[in-house]
mmCIF file of C-alpha atoms in Angstrom:
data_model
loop_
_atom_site.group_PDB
_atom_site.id
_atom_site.type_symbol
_atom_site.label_atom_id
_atom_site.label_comp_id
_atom_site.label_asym_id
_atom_site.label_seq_id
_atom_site.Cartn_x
_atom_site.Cartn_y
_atom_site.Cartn_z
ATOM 1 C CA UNK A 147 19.669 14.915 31.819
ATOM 2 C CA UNK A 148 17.331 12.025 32.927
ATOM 3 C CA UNK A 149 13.754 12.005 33.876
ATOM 4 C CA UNK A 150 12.669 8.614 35.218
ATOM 5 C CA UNK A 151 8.776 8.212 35.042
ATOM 6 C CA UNK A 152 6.892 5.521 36.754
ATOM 7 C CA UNK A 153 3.152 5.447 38.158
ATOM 8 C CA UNK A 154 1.228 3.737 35.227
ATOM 9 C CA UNK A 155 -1.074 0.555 35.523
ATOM 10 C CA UNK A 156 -4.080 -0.823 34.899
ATOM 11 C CA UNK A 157 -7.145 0.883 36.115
ATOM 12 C CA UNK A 158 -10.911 0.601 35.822
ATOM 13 C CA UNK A 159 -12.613 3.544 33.550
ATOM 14 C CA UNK A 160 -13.781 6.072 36.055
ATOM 15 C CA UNK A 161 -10.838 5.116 38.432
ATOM 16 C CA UNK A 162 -7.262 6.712 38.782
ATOM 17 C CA UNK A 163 -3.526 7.156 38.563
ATOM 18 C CA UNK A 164 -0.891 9.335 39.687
ATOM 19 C CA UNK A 165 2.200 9.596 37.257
ATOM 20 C CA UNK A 166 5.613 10.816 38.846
ATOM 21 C CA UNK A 167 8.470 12.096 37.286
ATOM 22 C CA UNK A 168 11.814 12.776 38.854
ATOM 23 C CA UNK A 169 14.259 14.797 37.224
ATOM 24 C CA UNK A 170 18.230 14.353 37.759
ATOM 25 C CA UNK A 171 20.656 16.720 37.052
ATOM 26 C CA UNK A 172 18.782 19.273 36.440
ATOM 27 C CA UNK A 173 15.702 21.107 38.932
ATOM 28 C CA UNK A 174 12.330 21.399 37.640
ATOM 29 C CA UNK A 175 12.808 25.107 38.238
ATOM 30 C CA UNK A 176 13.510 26.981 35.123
ATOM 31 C CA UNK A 177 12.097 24.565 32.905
ATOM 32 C CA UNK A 178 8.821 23.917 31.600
ATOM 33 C CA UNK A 179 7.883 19.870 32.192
ATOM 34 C CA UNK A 180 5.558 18.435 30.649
ATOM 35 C CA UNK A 181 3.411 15.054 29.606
ATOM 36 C CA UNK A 182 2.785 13.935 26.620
ATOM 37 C CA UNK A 183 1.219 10.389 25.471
ATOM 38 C CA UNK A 184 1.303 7.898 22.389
ATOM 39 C CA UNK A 185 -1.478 5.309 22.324
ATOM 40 C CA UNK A 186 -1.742 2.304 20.334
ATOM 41 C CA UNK A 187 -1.178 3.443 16.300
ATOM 42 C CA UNK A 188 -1.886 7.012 17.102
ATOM 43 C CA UNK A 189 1.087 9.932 16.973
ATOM 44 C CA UNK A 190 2.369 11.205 20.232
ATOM 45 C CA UNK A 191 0.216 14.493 21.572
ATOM 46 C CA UNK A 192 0.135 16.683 24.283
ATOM 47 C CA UNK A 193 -1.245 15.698 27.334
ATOM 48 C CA UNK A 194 0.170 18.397 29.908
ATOM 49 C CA UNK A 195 2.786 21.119 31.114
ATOM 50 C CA UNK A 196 3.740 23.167 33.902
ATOM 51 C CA UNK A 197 5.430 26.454 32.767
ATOM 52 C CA UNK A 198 8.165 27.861 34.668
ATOM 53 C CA UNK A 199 7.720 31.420 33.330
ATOM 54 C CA UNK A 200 4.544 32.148 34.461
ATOM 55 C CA UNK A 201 4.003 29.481 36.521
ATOM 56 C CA UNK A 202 0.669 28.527 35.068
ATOM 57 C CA UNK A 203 -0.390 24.821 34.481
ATOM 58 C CA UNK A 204 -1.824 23.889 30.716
ATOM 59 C CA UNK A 205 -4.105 20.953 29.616
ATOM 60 C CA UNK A 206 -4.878 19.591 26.094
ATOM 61 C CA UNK A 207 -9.028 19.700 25.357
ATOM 62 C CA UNK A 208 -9.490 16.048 26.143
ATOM 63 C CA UNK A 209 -7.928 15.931 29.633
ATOM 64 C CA UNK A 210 -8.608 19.361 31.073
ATOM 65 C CA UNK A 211 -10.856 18.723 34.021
ATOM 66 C CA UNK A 212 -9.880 15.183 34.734
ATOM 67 C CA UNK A 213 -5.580 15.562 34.810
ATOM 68 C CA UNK A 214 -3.848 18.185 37.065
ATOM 69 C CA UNK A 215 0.063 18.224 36.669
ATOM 70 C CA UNK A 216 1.338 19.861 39.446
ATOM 71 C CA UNK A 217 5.417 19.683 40.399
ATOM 72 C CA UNK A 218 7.424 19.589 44.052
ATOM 73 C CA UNK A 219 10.703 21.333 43.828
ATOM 74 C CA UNK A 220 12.243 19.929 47.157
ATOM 75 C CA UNK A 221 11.588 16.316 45.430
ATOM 76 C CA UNK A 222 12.646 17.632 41.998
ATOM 77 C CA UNK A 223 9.279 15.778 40.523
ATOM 78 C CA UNK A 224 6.569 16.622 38.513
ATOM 79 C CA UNK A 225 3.194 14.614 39.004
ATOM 80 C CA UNK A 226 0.501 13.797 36.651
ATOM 81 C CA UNK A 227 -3.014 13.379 38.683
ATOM 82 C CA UNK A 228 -5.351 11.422 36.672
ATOM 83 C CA UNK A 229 -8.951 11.394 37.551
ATOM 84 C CA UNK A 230 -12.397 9.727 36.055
ATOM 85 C CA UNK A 231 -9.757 7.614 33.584
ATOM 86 C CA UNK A 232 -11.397 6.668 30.087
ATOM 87 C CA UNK A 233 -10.576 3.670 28.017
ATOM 88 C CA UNK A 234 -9.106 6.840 25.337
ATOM 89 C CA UNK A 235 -6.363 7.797 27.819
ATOM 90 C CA UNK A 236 -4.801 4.151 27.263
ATOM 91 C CA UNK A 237 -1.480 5.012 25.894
ATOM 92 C CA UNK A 238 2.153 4.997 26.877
ATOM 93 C CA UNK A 239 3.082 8.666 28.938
ATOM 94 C CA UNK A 240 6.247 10.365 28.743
ATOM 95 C CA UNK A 241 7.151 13.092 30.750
ATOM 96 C CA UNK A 242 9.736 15.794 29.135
ATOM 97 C CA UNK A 243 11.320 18.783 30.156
ATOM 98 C CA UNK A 244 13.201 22.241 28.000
ATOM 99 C CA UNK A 245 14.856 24.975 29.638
ATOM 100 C CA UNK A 246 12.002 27.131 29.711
ATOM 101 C CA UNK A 247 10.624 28.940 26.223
ATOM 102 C CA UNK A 248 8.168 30.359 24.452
ATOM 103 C CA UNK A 249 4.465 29.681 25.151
ATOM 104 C CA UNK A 250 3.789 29.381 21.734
ATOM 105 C CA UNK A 251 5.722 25.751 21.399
ATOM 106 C CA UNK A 252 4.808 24.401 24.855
ATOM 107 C CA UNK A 253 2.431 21.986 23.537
ATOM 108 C CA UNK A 254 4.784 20.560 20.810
ATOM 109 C CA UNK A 255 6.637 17.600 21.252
ATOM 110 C CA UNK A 256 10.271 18.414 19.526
ATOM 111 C CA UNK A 257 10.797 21.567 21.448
ATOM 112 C CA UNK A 258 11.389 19.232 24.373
ATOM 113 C CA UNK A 259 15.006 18.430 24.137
ATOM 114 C CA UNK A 260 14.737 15.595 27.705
ATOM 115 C CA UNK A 261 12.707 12.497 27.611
ATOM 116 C CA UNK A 262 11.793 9.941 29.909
ATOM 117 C CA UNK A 263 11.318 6.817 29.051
ATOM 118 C CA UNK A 264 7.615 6.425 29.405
ATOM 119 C CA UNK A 265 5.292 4.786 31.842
ATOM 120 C CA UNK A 266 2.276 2.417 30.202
ATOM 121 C CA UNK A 267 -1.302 3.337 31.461
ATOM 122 C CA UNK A 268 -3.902 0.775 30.859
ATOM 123 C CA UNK A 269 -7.370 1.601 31.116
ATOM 124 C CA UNK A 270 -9.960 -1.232 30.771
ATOM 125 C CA UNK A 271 -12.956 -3.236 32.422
#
């Protein structure tokens, strides 16, 4: 399985990005996909997911409002909107997919068994 991520930059804080990921060889149906993000010294956290069993869209604290992950089945992509960008969301994003679990593990990194191979986002005056 690949996912090939691309959409980062540099941006102005208050400006914004849209992150794509395209998935090969498998659908983004039946599996949840997600974004996660690492940032300079800091471990990688949760950033985003789309899950396929209900459908529903989820959002770590610091993002909720300002990100909206959304997916496109005919392109086999998920998307990562970023709005009102702040210097704190400088970090490198990688998207990942599972076949689709429990809701319990969505926002933890190693139950994601596909990685791309992230997409720098720069965020600075």
């Amino acid at each position: 399985v690949q996912l090939q991520a691309s959409g980062g930059g540099l941006v102005q804080p208050g400006g914004s990005l849209r992150l794509s990921c395209v998935a090969s060889e498998h659908t983004v149906n039946n599996y949840d996909m997600a974004w996660f993000r690492q940032g300079p010294g800091k471990e990688r956290e949760f950033v985003a997911a789309f899950r396929w069993n209900n459908r529903m869209a989820y959002y770590a604290d610091s993002v909720k409002g300002r990100f909206t992950i959304s997916r496109d089945s005919a392109k086999n992509t998920v998307y990562l909107q970023m709005n009102n960008l702040k210097p704190e969301d400088t970090a490198v994003y990688y998207c990942a997919s599972r076949r689709t679990g429990i809701l319990s593990t969505l926002r933890s990194a190693t139950a994601y068994a596909h990685w791309g191979q992230g997409t720098q986002v720069t965020v600075s005056s």
